[in-house]
Short mmCIF file of C-alpha atoms in Angstrom, two decimals:
data_model
loop_
_atom_site.label_atom_id
_atom_site.label_comp_id
_atom_site.label_asym_id
_atom_site.label_seq_id
_atom_site.Cartn_x
_atom_site.Cartn_y
_atom_site.Cartn_z
CA MET Z 1 27.29 -60.94 59.93
CA GLN Z 2 29.68 -63.45 57.95
CA ASN Z 3 27.04 -65.04 56.55
CA ASN Z 4 24.86 -62.07 54.97
CA LYS Z 5 28.51 -60.52 53.45
CA ILE Z 6 29.12 -64.01 51.99
CA LEU Z 7 25.36 -63.92 50.70
CA LEU Z 8 25.57 -60.76 49.29
CA LEU Z 9 28.90 -61.90 47.45
CA ILE Z 10 26.98 -64.67 46.01
CA PHE Z 11 23.58 -62.21 44.54
CA ILE Z 12 26.86 -59.45 43.65
CA MET Z 13 28.88 -62.55 41.59
CA PHE Z 14 25.17 -64.28 39.57
CA SER Z 15 23.91 -61.21 39.56
CA LEU Z 16 26.85 -60.36 36.92
CA VAL Z 17 26.24 -63.25 35.23
CA GLY Z 18 22.90 -62.69 34.58
CA VAL Z 19 23.36 -59.37 33.11
CA THR Z 20 27.03 -60.98 31.32
CA ALA Z 21 24.45 -63.25 29.90
CA TYR Z 22 21.95 -60.48 28.33
CA VAL Z 23 24.27 -58.94 26.63
CA ALA Z 24 26.18 -60.98 25.41
CA GLY Z 25 22.83 -62.16 23.34
CA LEU Z 26 22.54 -58.58 22.10
CA PHE Z 27 25.82 -59.42 19.61
CA ILE Z 28 24.04 -63.23 18.64
CA ASP Z 29 22.57 -62.60 14.92
CA VAL Z 30 19.15 -61.70 14.13
CA THR Z 31 17.49 -64.73 12.21
CA ARG Z 32 13.55 -65.86 11.40
CA ASP Z 33 11.41 -63.06 12.24
CA ALA Z 34 14.05 -60.93 14.04
CA GLY Z 35 15.87 -60.70 10.59
CA LEU Z 36 12.60 -59.52 8.87
CA TYR Z 37 12.52 -56.76 12.13
CA ALA Z 38 15.89 -55.73 11.67
CA THR Z 39 15.22 -55.24 8.39
CA VAL Z 40 12.11 -53.46 8.63
CA SER Z 41 13.77 -51.12 10.87
CA LYS Z 42 17.10 -51.27 8.66
CA GLU Z 43 14.59 -49.39 5.83
CA VAL Z 44 12.91 -46.96 8.28
CA TYR Z 45 16.29 -45.85 8.66
CA GLU Z 46 17.87 -45.70 5.38
CA THR Z 47 14.56 -43.89 4.09
CA GLY Z 48 13.24 -41.71 7.57
CA ASN Z 49 9.97 -42.64 6.76
CA LEU Z 50 8.36 -43.55 10.17
CA VAL Z 51 4.68 -44.24 9.55
CA ASN Z 52 4.48 -45.84 5.74
CA LEU Z 53 6.15 -49.43 6.18
CA THR Z 54 8.20 -51.06 3.90
CA ILE Z 55 9.84 -54.21 3.36
CA HIS Z 56 12.12 -54.86 -0.58
CA ASN Z 57 10.50 -51.37 -0.20
CA GLN Z 58 7.21 -52.66 -0.38
CA PRO Z 59 4.29 -51.29 1.40
CA TYR Z 60 4.44 -53.58 4.72
CA ASP Z 61 1.61 -54.43 6.87
CA GLN Z 62 2.01 -56.90 9.33
CA LYS Z 63 3.53 -55.37 12.38
CA PRO Z 64 2.84 -51.83 13.88
CA PRO Z 65 5.67 -49.62 13.74
CA LEU Z 66 6.87 -49.26 17.48
CA LEU Z 67 9.60 -51.67 17.31
CA PHE Z 68 10.92 -50.80 14.26
CA TRP Z 69 11.61 -47.40 15.11
CA LEU Z 70 13.33 -48.82 17.85
CA GLY Z 71 15.34 -50.46 15.71
CA ALA Z 72 16.00 -47.66 13.70
CA LEU Z 73 16.96 -45.41 16.88
CA GLY Z 74 19.34 -48.02 18.29
CA PHE Z 75 21.16 -47.65 14.01
CA LEU Z 76 21.11 -43.45 14.22
CA ILE Z 77 22.59 -43.07 17.23
CA GLY Z 78 25.02 -46.58 16.79
CA GLY Z 79 24.66 -47.44 12.86
CA VAL Z 80 23.33 -51.01 11.90
CA SER Z 81 24.67 -54.20 13.89
CA ASP Z 82 22.63 -57.04 15.87
CA PHE Z 83 23.61 -54.85 19.09
CA TRP Z 84 21.76 -51.61 18.42
CA PHE Z 85 19.10 -52.98 17.05
CA LYS Z 86 18.31 -54.94 19.69
CA LEU Z 87 20.17 -52.65 22.51
CA PRO Z 88 17.17 -50.58 22.70
CA VAL Z 89 14.68 -52.77 23.33
CA PHE Z 90 16.25 -55.17 25.75
CA LEU Z 91 16.10 -51.58 28.52
CA LEU Z 92 12.42 -51.70 27.27
CA VAL Z 93 12.69 -55.09 28.47
CA LEU Z 94 14.41 -54.41 31.32
CA ALA Z 95 11.23 -50.86 31.58
CA GLY Z 96 9.08 -53.58 31.98
CA ILE Z 97 10.42 -55.76 34.62
CA TYR Z 98 10.97 -52.84 36.60
CA TRP Z 99 6.75 -51.95 35.70
CA ALA Z 100 6.15 -56.05 37.17
CA PHE Z 101 7.99 -54.98 39.95
CA LYS Z 102 5.48 -52.19 40.83
CA LEU Z 103 3.01 -54.51 39.89
CA GLY Z 104 3.55 -56.93 41.98
CA GLU Z 105 3.98 -54.03 44.59
CA SER Z 106 0.53 -52.19 43.62
CA LEU Z 107 -1.42 -55.79 43.80
CA TYR Z 108 0.05 -56.99 47.17
CA ASP Z 109 3.32 -56.14 48.71
CA ARG Z 110 6.96 -54.22 48.25
CA LYS Z 111 8.33 -58.09 48.55
CA THR Z 112 5.77 -59.98 46.08
CA GLY Z 113 7.35 -57.22 43.77
CA LEU Z 114 11.00 -57.35 44.46
CA VAL Z 115 10.58 -61.42 43.70
CA THR Z 116 8.22 -60.57 40.83
CA ALA Z 117 11.12 -58.93 39.16
CA VAL Z 118 13.55 -61.71 40.53
CA LEU Z 119 11.76 -64.27 38.67
CA LEU Z 120 11.52 -63.12 35.41
CA LEU Z 121 14.66 -62.00 35.37
CA SER Z 122 16.00 -64.78 35.90
CA SER Z 123 13.35 -66.95 33.36
CA PHE Z 124 14.40 -68.38 30.39
CA ILE Z 125 11.37 -66.47 28.30
CA TYR Z 126 12.75 -63.16 29.07
CA SER Z 127 16.88 -64.01 28.34
CA LEU Z 128 15.23 -65.62 24.93
CA TYR Z 129 13.40 -62.70 23.53
CA SER Z 130 15.77 -60.33 24.20
CA MET Z 131 18.23 -62.02 22.44
CA ASP Z 132 15.14 -63.63 19.62
CA ILE Z 133 13.69 -59.83 18.98
CA HIS Z 134 9.49 -60.24 18.38
CA THR Z 135 7.16 -57.83 18.92
CA ASP Z 136 5.66 -59.16 21.41
CA THR Z 137 9.27 -58.04 23.60
CA PRO Z 138 8.00 -54.19 23.58
CA LEU Z 139 4.23 -55.38 23.56
CA GLN Z 140 4.91 -56.82 27.32
CA ALA Z 141 6.82 -54.33 28.49
CA PHE Z 142 3.84 -52.33 27.92
CA VAL Z 143 0.97 -54.50 28.72
CA THR Z 144 2.74 -54.57 32.41
CA LEU Z 145 2.71 -50.67 32.33
CA ALA Z 146 -0.74 -50.37 31.42
CA LEU Z 147 -2.08 -53.05 34.29
CA TRP Z 148 0.28 -51.40 36.72
CA GLN Z 149 -1.35 -48.03 36.18
CA LEU Z 150 -5.04 -49.26 35.64
CA PHE Z 151 -5.07 -50.82 38.58
CA GLU Z 152 -3.42 -47.65 40.39
CA PHE Z 153 -6.34 -45.36 38.90
CA ILE Z 154 -8.85 -48.26 40.53
CA LYS Z 155 -7.07 -47.74 43.72
CA THR Z 156 -6.91 -43.49 44.02
CA GLY Z 157 -8.76 -42.66 40.80
CA LYS Z 158 -5.21 -40.27 40.32
CA ASN Z 159 -5.39 -38.63 36.76
CA LYS Z 160 -1.86 -39.71 36.36
CA ASN Z 161 -2.32 -43.17 36.58
CA TRP Z 162 -4.98 -42.93 34.36
CA ILE Z 163 -3.33 -40.63 31.72
CA LEU Z 164 -0.10 -43.28 31.84
CA GLY Z 165 -2.18 -46.05 31.40
CA PHE Z 166 -4.19 -45.45 28.63
CA VAL Z 167 -0.95 -43.83 27.07
CA ALA Z 168 0.61 -47.20 28.04
CA ILE Z 169 -2.01 -49.22 25.85
CA GLY Z 170 -2.13 -46.84 22.85
CA LEU Z 171 2.21 -47.70 23.06
CA ALA Z 172 0.41 -51.20 23.29
CA MET Z 173 -1.10 -51.48 20.62
CA LEU Z 174 1.91 -49.35 18.66
CA SER Z 175 3.99 -52.56 19.44
CA LYS Z 176 1.55 -55.54 18.32
CA GLY Z 177 -2.10 -54.12 17.31
CA PRO Z 178 -5.58 -54.45 19.15
CA ILE Z 179 -4.23 -57.17 21.74
CA GLY Z 180 -1.95 -54.61 23.45
CA ALA Z 181 -5.81 -53.12 24.93
CA ALA Z 182 -7.11 -56.75 24.78
CA ILE Z 183 -5.42 -57.78 27.75
CA PRO Z 184 -5.01 -54.55 30.28
CA ALA Z 185 -9.11 -54.61 29.54
CA PHE Z 186 -9.52 -58.43 30.27
CA ALA Z 187 -7.67 -57.51 33.62
CA ALA Z 188 -9.63 -54.41 34.52
CA VAL Z 189 -12.96 -54.52 33.31
CA GLY Z 190 -12.72 -58.37 34.82
CA HIS Z 191 -11.27 -57.27 37.82
CA LEU Z 192 -14.61 -54.76 38.28
CA LEU Z 193 -17.18 -57.06 37.11
CA ILE Z 194 -16.26 -59.51 39.38
CA LYS Z 195 -16.08 -56.80 42.40
CA LYS Z 196 -19.01 -55.65 40.97
CA ASP Z 197 -18.04 -52.54 41.38
CA PHE Z 198 -20.24 -51.20 39.04
CA LYS Z 199 -20.10 -47.10 39.31
CA ARG Z 200 -16.57 -47.31 38.30
CA PHE Z 201 -18.16 -47.70 34.87
CA THR Z 202 -19.50 -44.33 34.63
CA ASP Z 203 -16.09 -42.46 35.42
CA TYR Z 204 -16.23 -40.67 32.16
CA ARG Z 205 -12.17 -40.70 32.03
CA TRP Z 206 -12.44 -44.73 30.93
CA TYR Z 207 -14.31 -43.62 27.82
CA VAL Z 208 -11.79 -40.60 27.01
CA GLY Z 209 -8.97 -43.18 27.77
CA ILE Z 210 -9.79 -44.96 24.42
CA ALA Z 211 -9.50 -41.92 22.23
CA VAL Z 212 -6.15 -41.29 23.89
CA ALA Z 213 -4.45 -44.82 23.08
CA PHE Z 214 -5.99 -44.55 19.95
CA LEU Z 215 -4.25 -41.26 19.49
CA ILE Z 216 -0.97 -42.67 20.64
CA THR Z 217 -1.70 -45.68 17.90
CA SER Z 218 -2.64 -43.44 14.96
CA PRO Z 219 0.66 -43.24 12.93
CA ALA Z 220 0.34 -47.06 12.43
CA LEU Z 221 -3.44 -46.49 11.53
CA ILE Z 222 -2.44 -43.50 8.95
CA GLY Z 223 0.77 -45.71 7.49
CA LEU Z 224 -2.48 -48.54 6.36
CA MET Z 225 -4.61 -46.00 5.65
CA ASN Z 226 -2.20 -44.51 3.32
CA GLN Z 227 -0.56 -47.95 1.65
CA PHE Z 228 -3.77 -49.98 1.69
CA GLY Z 229 -6.92 -48.13 2.45
CA TRP Z 230 -10.00 -49.03 4.88
CA GLU Z 231 -8.33 -52.79 3.85
CA GLY Z 232 -5.59 -51.89 5.70
CA LEU Z 233 -7.61 -50.85 8.89
CA ARG Z 234 -9.96 -54.23 8.62
CA PHE Z 235 -6.55 -55.72 8.64
CA PHE Z 236 -4.94 -54.24 12.34
CA PHE Z 237 -7.97 -54.22 13.83
CA TRP Z 238 -9.77 -57.78 12.44
CA GLU Z 239 -7.35 -59.72 10.53
CA ASN Z 240 -4.40 -60.01 11.57
CA MET Z 241 -6.33 -61.19 15.27
CA VAL Z 242 -9.40 -62.76 14.93
CA GLY Z 243 -8.36 -64.24 11.92
CA ARG Z 244 -5.50 -66.33 13.21
CA ILE Z 245 -7.37 -66.94 16.38
CA THR Z 246 -10.09 -68.13 13.65
CA GLY Z 247 -7.94 -69.50 10.92
CA SER Z 248 -9.60 -67.43 8.46
CA TYR Z 249 -6.17 -65.72 8.21
CA VAL Z 250 -3.68 -68.18 9.41
CA LYS Z 251 -4.80 -71.71 9.29
CA ALA Z 252 -2.77 -74.34 12.14
CA VAL Z 253 -3.30 -77.28 14.00
CA ASN Z 254 -4.62 -76.26 17.67
CA ASP Z 255 -2.67 -78.17 20.47
CA PRO Z 256 -5.13 -77.92 23.46
CA VAL Z 257 -1.85 -78.43 25.14
CA PHE Z 258 0.54 -76.28 23.18
CA TYR Z 259 1.22 -73.50 25.81
CA VAL Z 260 0.85 -75.64 28.51
CA HIS Z 261 4.26 -77.36 27.35
CA ASN Z 262 5.76 -74.30 25.91
CA LEU Z 263 5.00 -73.24 29.50
CA LEU Z 264 7.73 -75.51 30.78
CA HIS Z 265 10.16 -73.96 28.60
CA GLN Z 266 9.49 -70.63 28.27
CA LEU Z 267 9.10 -70.32 32.20
CA PHE Z 268 11.85 -72.11 33.26
CA PRO Z 269 13.01 -72.61 36.20
CA TRP Z 270 9.83 -71.35 38.03
CA SER Z 271 7.28 -73.62 35.05
CA LEU Z 272 6.39 -76.34 37.80
CA LEU Z 273 6.43 -73.76 40.82
CA PHE Z 274 3.83 -71.90 38.51
CA PHE Z 275 1.46 -74.13 37.65
CA ILE Z 276 1.89 -75.46 41.91
CA ALA Z 277 0.54 -71.78 42.37
CA VAL Z 278 -2.25 -71.66 39.76
CA PHE Z 279 -3.38 -74.68 42.34
CA PHE Z 280 -3.10 -72.64 45.16
CA GLU Z 281 -5.22 -69.71 43.81
CA PHE Z 282 -8.00 -71.82 42.26
CA ARG Z 283 -8.48 -73.69 45.26
CA GLU Z 284 -7.81 -70.30 47.73
CA LEU Z 285 -10.82 -69.09 45.01
CA ILE Z 286 -13.25 -71.87 45.52
CA ILE Z 287 -12.71 -72.40 49.34
CA ASN Z 288 -13.46 -67.95 49.68
CA LYS Z 289 -16.30 -68.36 47.27
CA PHE Z 290 -13.74 -66.01 44.55
CA ASN Z 291 -13.62 -63.61 47.19
CA SER Z 292 -10.29 -61.78 46.38
CA PRO Z 293 -8.33 -59.07 46.84
CA GLU Z 294 -7.87 -58.59 43.55
CA TYR Z 295 -8.72 -60.30 39.94
CA PHE Z 296 -6.24 -58.33 37.54
CA THR Z 297 -4.47 -61.55 37.56
CA PHE Z 298 -7.37 -63.88 36.93
CA THR Z 299 -9.21 -62.61 34.25
CA GLY Z 300 -6.22 -61.20 33.30
CA ILE Z 301 -4.31 -64.18 33.09
CA TRP Z 302 -6.76 -66.41 32.20
CA ILE Z 303 -9.43 -65.18 29.51
CA TYR Z 304 -6.32 -64.52 27.08
CA PHE Z 305 -4.99 -67.66 27.93
CA ILE Z 306 -7.91 -69.62 26.65
CA ILE Z 307 -8.24 -67.38 23.35
CA ILE Z 308 -4.72 -67.98 22.66
CA ASN Z 309 -5.54 -71.34 23.26
CA SER Z 310 -8.11 -72.58 21.24
CA ALA Z 311 -6.76 -70.04 18.46
CA SER Z 312 -5.92 -71.46 15.32
CA SER Z 313 -2.39 -69.82 15.01
CA GLN Z 314 -0.26 -70.99 17.83
CA LEU Z 315 2.83 -69.46 18.55
CA PRO Z 316 5.38 -69.72 21.96
CA ASN Z 317 5.76 -66.16 21.58
CA TYR Z 318 2.09 -65.22 22.50
CA VAL Z 319 2.16 -66.41 25.57
CA PHE Z 320 5.33 -63.69 26.37
CA PRO Z 321 2.44 -60.71 27.31
CA ILE Z 322 0.81 -62.12 30.19
CA VAL Z 323 4.32 -63.78 31.99
CA PRO Z 324 4.28 -60.73 33.78
CA LEU Z 325 1.04 -61.49 35.81
CA MET Z 326 1.97 -65.11 35.84
CA GLY Z 327 5.09 -64.40 38.25
CA VAL Z 328 2.99 -61.59 40.42
CA LEU Z 329 0.43 -64.94 40.65
CA ALA Z 330 4.07 -67.53 41.08
CA SER Z 331 5.54 -64.39 43.51
CA LYS Z 332 2.12 -64.26 45.54
CA TRP Z 333 2.60 -67.90 46.20
CA ILE Z 334 6.02 -67.78 47.29
CA VAL Z 335 6.90 -64.80 49.27
CA ARG Z 336 3.21 -65.93 51.18
CA SER Z 337 4.59 -69.56 51.24
CA ALA Z 338 7.67 -68.84 52.90
CA GLY Z 339 6.53 -66.05 55.49
CA TYR Z 340 4.02 -69.50 57.32
CA ALA Z 341 7.00 -71.99 56.16
CA GLY Z 342 4.49 -74.65 56.39
CA ARG Z 343 3.38 -77.67 53.95
CA ASN Z 344 2.96 -75.48 50.49
CA PHE Z 345 6.25 -74.18 51.87
CA LYS Z 346 7.65 -78.25 52.15
CA ILE Z 347 5.33 -78.35 48.41
CA LEU Z 348 7.33 -75.29 46.69
CA PHE Z 349 10.75 -76.18 48.55
CA SER Z 350 10.69 -79.74 46.52
CA VAL Z 351 9.97 -78.83 43.95
CA GLN Z 352 12.60 -76.44 43.20
CA ASN Z 353 15.02 -78.73 44.94
CA VAL Z 354 13.84 -80.78 41.91
CA MET Z 355 14.07 -78.19 39.34
CA VAL Z 356 17.34 -77.44 40.28
CA THR Z 357 18.81 -80.57 40.51
CA LEU Z 358 17.56 -81.96 37.03
CA SER Z 359 18.55 -77.98 35.98
CA TRP Z 360 22.40 -78.83 36.58
CA PHE Z 361 22.04 -82.21 35.20
CA GLY Z 362 20.66 -80.88 32.25
CA ILE Z 363 23.48 -78.19 31.93
CA ALA Z 364 25.80 -81.10 32.11
CA ILE Z 365 24.32 -82.88 29.20
CA VAL Z 366 24.54 -79.61 26.88
CA SER Z 367 28.18 -78.69 28.00
CA PHE Z 368 29.58 -82.41 27.85
CA TYR Z 369 27.94 -84.30 25.30
CA LEU Z 370 25.18 -81.96 22.70
CA PHE Z 371 27.10 -78.66 22.27
CA PRO Z 372 30.69 -79.66 24.17
CA ALA Z 373 33.55 -77.49 24.83
CA PRO Z 374 32.63 -73.83 26.19
CA LYS Z 375 35.51 -71.44 26.85
CA GLY Z 376 37.50 -72.28 30.65
CA TYR Z 377 36.01 -69.10 32.11
CA PHE Z 378 32.15 -70.73 31.80
CA TRP Z 379 33.49 -74.14 33.79
CA LEU Z 380 34.80 -71.53 36.63
CA ILE Z 381 31.55 -70.20 37.02
CA ALA Z 382 29.44 -73.58 36.81
CA ILE Z 383 31.82 -74.22 40.02
CA ALA Z 384 31.01 -71.38 41.77
CA GLY Z 385 27.27 -71.65 40.94
CA LEU Z 386 27.77 -75.38 42.64
CA LEU Z 387 29.75 -73.95 45.74
CA SER Z 388 27.33 -71.32 46.20
CA THR Z 389 24.38 -73.58 45.93
CA TRP Z 390 25.64 -75.60 48.57
CA TYR Z 391 26.21 -72.61 50.67
CA VAL Z 392 22.92 -71.02 50.18
CA TYR Z 393 21.07 -74.54 51.26
CA THR Z 394 23.64 -75.30 54.05
CA LYS Z 395 24.16 -72.06 55.77
CA SER Z 396 20.91 -69.08 55.06
CA ASN Z 397 17.82 -69.37 57.29
CA ASN Z 398 16.00 -67.01 55.57
CA LEU Z 399 13.01 -68.83 53.95
CA LEU Z 400 12.75 -66.80 50.50
CA VAL Z 401 16.42 -67.22 49.96
CA LYS Z 402 16.73 -70.81 50.28
CA VAL Z 403 13.92 -71.48 47.87
CA MET Z 404 14.62 -68.69 45.15
CA ALA Z 405 18.58 -68.22 45.29
CA PRO Z 406 19.72 -71.85 43.94
CA SER Z 407 17.07 -71.26 41.33
CA VAL Z 408 18.64 -67.92 39.78
CA ILE Z 409 21.75 -69.37 39.93
CA VAL Z 410 21.18 -72.41 37.76
CA SER Z 411 19.14 -70.43 35.42
CA PHE Z 412 21.96 -67.91 35.05
CA ILE Z 413 24.37 -70.24 34.25
CA LEU Z 414 22.12 -72.25 31.66
CA MET Z 415 21.74 -68.19 30.15
CA PHE Z 416 25.42 -67.84 29.89
CA LEU Z 417 26.06 -70.96 28.37
CA MET Z 418 23.49 -70.39 25.99
CA ASN Z 419 24.27 -66.91 24.92
CA THR Z 420 27.85 -67.47 24.95
CA HIS Z 421 28.03 -70.93 23.53
CA VAL Z 422 25.04 -72.12 21.88
CA PHE Z 423 23.48 -69.72 20.26
CA PRO Z 424 26.34 -69.23 18.80
CA TYR Z 425 27.20 -71.86 17.33
CA LEU Z 426 23.84 -72.50 16.21
CA PHE Z 427 23.73 -69.41 14.43
CA SER Z 428 27.26 -69.70 12.51
CA TYR Z 429 25.14 -71.83 10.27
CA GLN Z 430 22.99 -69.28 9.24
CA ALA Z 431 23.97 -69.72 5.37
CA SER Z 432 22.56 -66.25 4.45
CA THR Z 433 24.37 -63.95 6.95
CA GLU Z 434 27.19 -65.85 6.26
CA ALA Z 435 27.45 -64.76 2.55
CA ALA Z 436 26.22 -61.36 2.95
CA ARG Z 437 29.53 -60.72 5.05
CA TYR Z 438 31.51 -62.44 2.58
CA VAL Z 439 29.79 -60.14 -0.41
CA ASN Z 440 30.41 -57.24 1.42
CA ASN Z 441 34.44 -58.39 2.16
CA HIS Z 442 34.73 -58.92 -1.83
CA ALA Z 443 32.05 -57.22 -3.92
CA GLY Z 444 33.11 -54.35 -6.35
CA GLU Z 445 31.86 -50.77 -5.76
CA ASN Z 446 28.83 -51.36 -7.94
CA ASP Z 447 28.13 -55.28 -7.35
CA LYS Z 448 24.61 -55.78 -6.68
CA LEU Z 449 22.99 -58.38 -4.29
CA PHE Z 450 20.22 -60.63 -5.48
CA ASP Z 451 18.22 -63.20 -2.99
CA TYR Z 452 16.29 -66.06 -5.17
CA ARG Z 453 14.29 -69.34 -3.71
CA HIS Z 454 15.44 -67.87 0.33
CA GLN Z 455 12.76 -66.57 2.35
CA GLN Z 456 14.26 -65.39 5.26
CA TYR Z 457 15.35 -61.72 4.94
CA GLU Z 458 18.56 -61.61 6.57
CA ILE Z 459 20.62 -60.90 3.80
CA PHE Z 460 19.05 -57.59 3.74
CA PHE Z 461 19.93 -56.49 6.75
CA TYR Z 462 23.34 -57.68 6.66
CA SER Z 463 24.50 -56.54 3.28
CA LYS Z 464 26.23 -53.68 2.85
CA ILE Z 465 25.55 -53.21 -0.52
CA ASP Z 466 22.51 -53.04 -2.80
CA ALA Z 467 20.45 -56.14 -1.66
CA LYS Z 468 16.69 -57.02 -3.91
CA GLN Z 469 14.83 -60.21 -3.90
CA LEU Z 470 14.44 -62.17 -6.93
CA ASN Z 471 10.49 -63.20 -7.28
CA ASP Z 472 10.60 -66.05 -9.98
CA PHE Z 473 12.67 -67.22 -12.83
CA ASN Z 474 12.35 -65.06 -15.28
CA GLU Z 475 14.19 -61.99 -13.05
CA ALA Z 476 16.35 -64.07 -11.94
CA LYS Z 477 17.12 -64.71 -15.84
CA LEU Z 478 17.70 -61.66 -16.69
CA VAL Z 479 20.13 -60.49 -13.71
CA ALA Z 480 22.11 -64.40 -13.72
CA GLY Z 481 25.37 -63.08 -16.51
CA ARG Z 482 25.51 -59.67 -15.86
CA GLU Z 483 28.92 -58.69 -14.38
CA GLY Z 484 29.16 -57.40 -10.37
CA THR Z 485 26.10 -59.54 -10.00
CA TRP Z 486 25.64 -61.80 -6.84
CA ILE Z 487 22.74 -64.40 -6.04
CA PHE Z 488 22.17 -66.37 -2.45
CA THR Z 489 20.27 -69.26 -3.41
CA ASN Z 490 18.97 -73.08 -2.42
CA ARG Z 491 19.76 -75.92 -4.70
CA GLU Z 492 16.90 -75.83 -6.49
CA GLY Z 493 18.00 -72.02 -7.62
CA VAL Z 494 21.09 -72.93 -8.85
CA ASN Z 495 20.25 -75.89 -10.86
CA GLU Z 496 17.30 -73.80 -12.12
CA LEU Z 497 20.45 -71.03 -13.18
CA LYS Z 498 21.79 -74.05 -14.83
CA ASN Z 499 19.67 -73.77 -17.62
CA THR Z 500 20.60 -70.61 -18.94
CA THR Z 501 23.53 -69.04 -20.47
CA ALA Z 502 24.76 -67.61 -18.08
CA VAL Z 503 28.48 -69.11 -17.14
CA PRO Z 504 29.38 -68.43 -12.90
CA ASP Z 505 32.49 -67.07 -12.15
CA THR Z 506 32.58 -68.39 -8.58
CA ILE Z 507 30.12 -71.02 -6.94
CA ILE Z 508 30.10 -71.08 -2.94
CA GLU Z 509 28.18 -73.87 -0.61
CA TYR Z 510 26.87 -72.89 2.48
CA LYS Z 511 25.85 -75.51 4.96
CA HIS Z 512 22.22 -74.32 6.19
CA LEU Z 513 20.23 -74.50 9.54
CA ASP Z 514 17.22 -73.67 9.38
CA LEU Z 515 16.11 -72.79 13.00
CA SER Z 516 12.19 -73.87 13.05
CA ARG Z 517 12.70 -77.40 12.93
CA PRO Z 518 16.58 -77.54 15.04
CA ALA Z 519 15.98 -81.23 16.83
CA LYS Z 520 18.10 -83.16 14.83
CA PHE Z 521 20.79 -80.35 14.98
CA VAL Z 522 20.48 -81.15 18.89
CA ASN Z 523 21.62 -84.29 18.45
CA PRO Z 524 25.45 -84.91 17.36
CA ARG Z 525 24.48 -87.84 15.33
CA THR Z 526 22.30 -86.40 13.29
CA ARG Z 527 23.23 -82.58 12.83
CA ASP Z 528 24.40 -83.32 9.16
CA GLU Z 529 21.62 -84.71 8.35
CA ALA Z 530 19.86 -80.75 9.61
CA LEU Z 531 21.93 -78.96 7.46
CA GLN Z 532 20.56 -78.46 3.66
CA PRO Z 533 23.18 -76.87 0.54
CA MET Z 534 22.84 -72.96 -0.10
CA PHE Z 535 24.55 -71.42 -2.68
CA LEU Z 536 26.59 -68.40 -3.78
CA ILE Z 537 26.87 -67.48 -7.23
CA LYS Z 538 29.41 -64.86 -8.08
CA TYR Z 539 29.12 -63.35 -11.99
#
């Protein structure tokens, strides 16, 4: 009894550490894609136009509107800020984890569902994309809801599951386009085909459901039609998805193992366990001649994975929508192996022990060398984590707890370190954010802010005064020298503006980190080499 009380205390303590880590991420500044999405959300909030999306008051077609509606809703409730942009999306992330629990329960059993939820919540990728918002963040939640409801519909034939499944598909498409329908289709259709359950395809509700999904998606289609005509619809259904795969829209060099090595850190601390679970799963399928109770995980994961892995455009966040299915697959084998305590469990347990050990070494390297001097309370949490890990290993008789708890503890501690210390330090070198805040504190009532030769959008999100983009030198010459004008630019822009007759009142230099290439910054010896000069000019 005493042992159970201590384990419960450990669970409560590190649940609070995990919650604190996630909440801390909501206050970290946005940049790059997240900065763009926050800026579009701000324009939706300011204009009230939910359908015809704009950026710099120009039509915007790259992403559907759901993420921007969520951001605008946050601004409506609490004002324009990092926290209120991220909070509605984070709540949806939590909903997605609950739906993943229900998916695991529906596919297998309640214990598998619970392990799935714990696995996802403690995965680095969930912490990352709750802090660094992408359209894939709401996409994964609604894809998970669709998968759960469609499997329930296949099992029960109930109308409520049918309606909710296709409404979720519509919301997924409203998050990131047709891929929101493709993943549930791969899972559901693939499952029925392998099961040879062809009679299911005669049920008219599948086809009415497609109409329901398109009805939900219609605001995105209407907005594209209004602003871009038929070309907008072509972009939504073809170019923005197939064009990225084939390279006709975005050309890049394909890396055949891109998502394999990205999953190694994005599924931390469960990545190696997932790969082992994949091996176990394929081995069992081959031994049983592909006789399995469900093929949702098989077709839902691997058809999509093969497509994105062979695509011309490859980004780490593209794999996020199928991570819930990966979580179910890994959880299935964790639960099964812990139940038998045989060879498979020994393999999983040994691998996770290695991951936990390496993770503690990683935390030590980050906190002592790469980004030293975290706050004092971090060390108290780290010591408590080490003691709790020792207690679980030596005192717990529950095999599932022994394989899961040490990994969850070290993962939450790493999330805490990253979101309270490392990421805030990295983001403190975002020059456009710092410049916008300086202007907010020093600009006059009628001052104007301009961005020149800088391709990120944070300055427009954080600026409280009128901010506009200068597209070329001719536009820059027209505004340079006007009293109350601020221009944010790079060194090339400064040199160009020096060739005009305008005389600056003030030039402030910032050190800027391009977060698309942070490798040099991570190493303290090359940190200064990673920083680029950016300038705020006041006339």
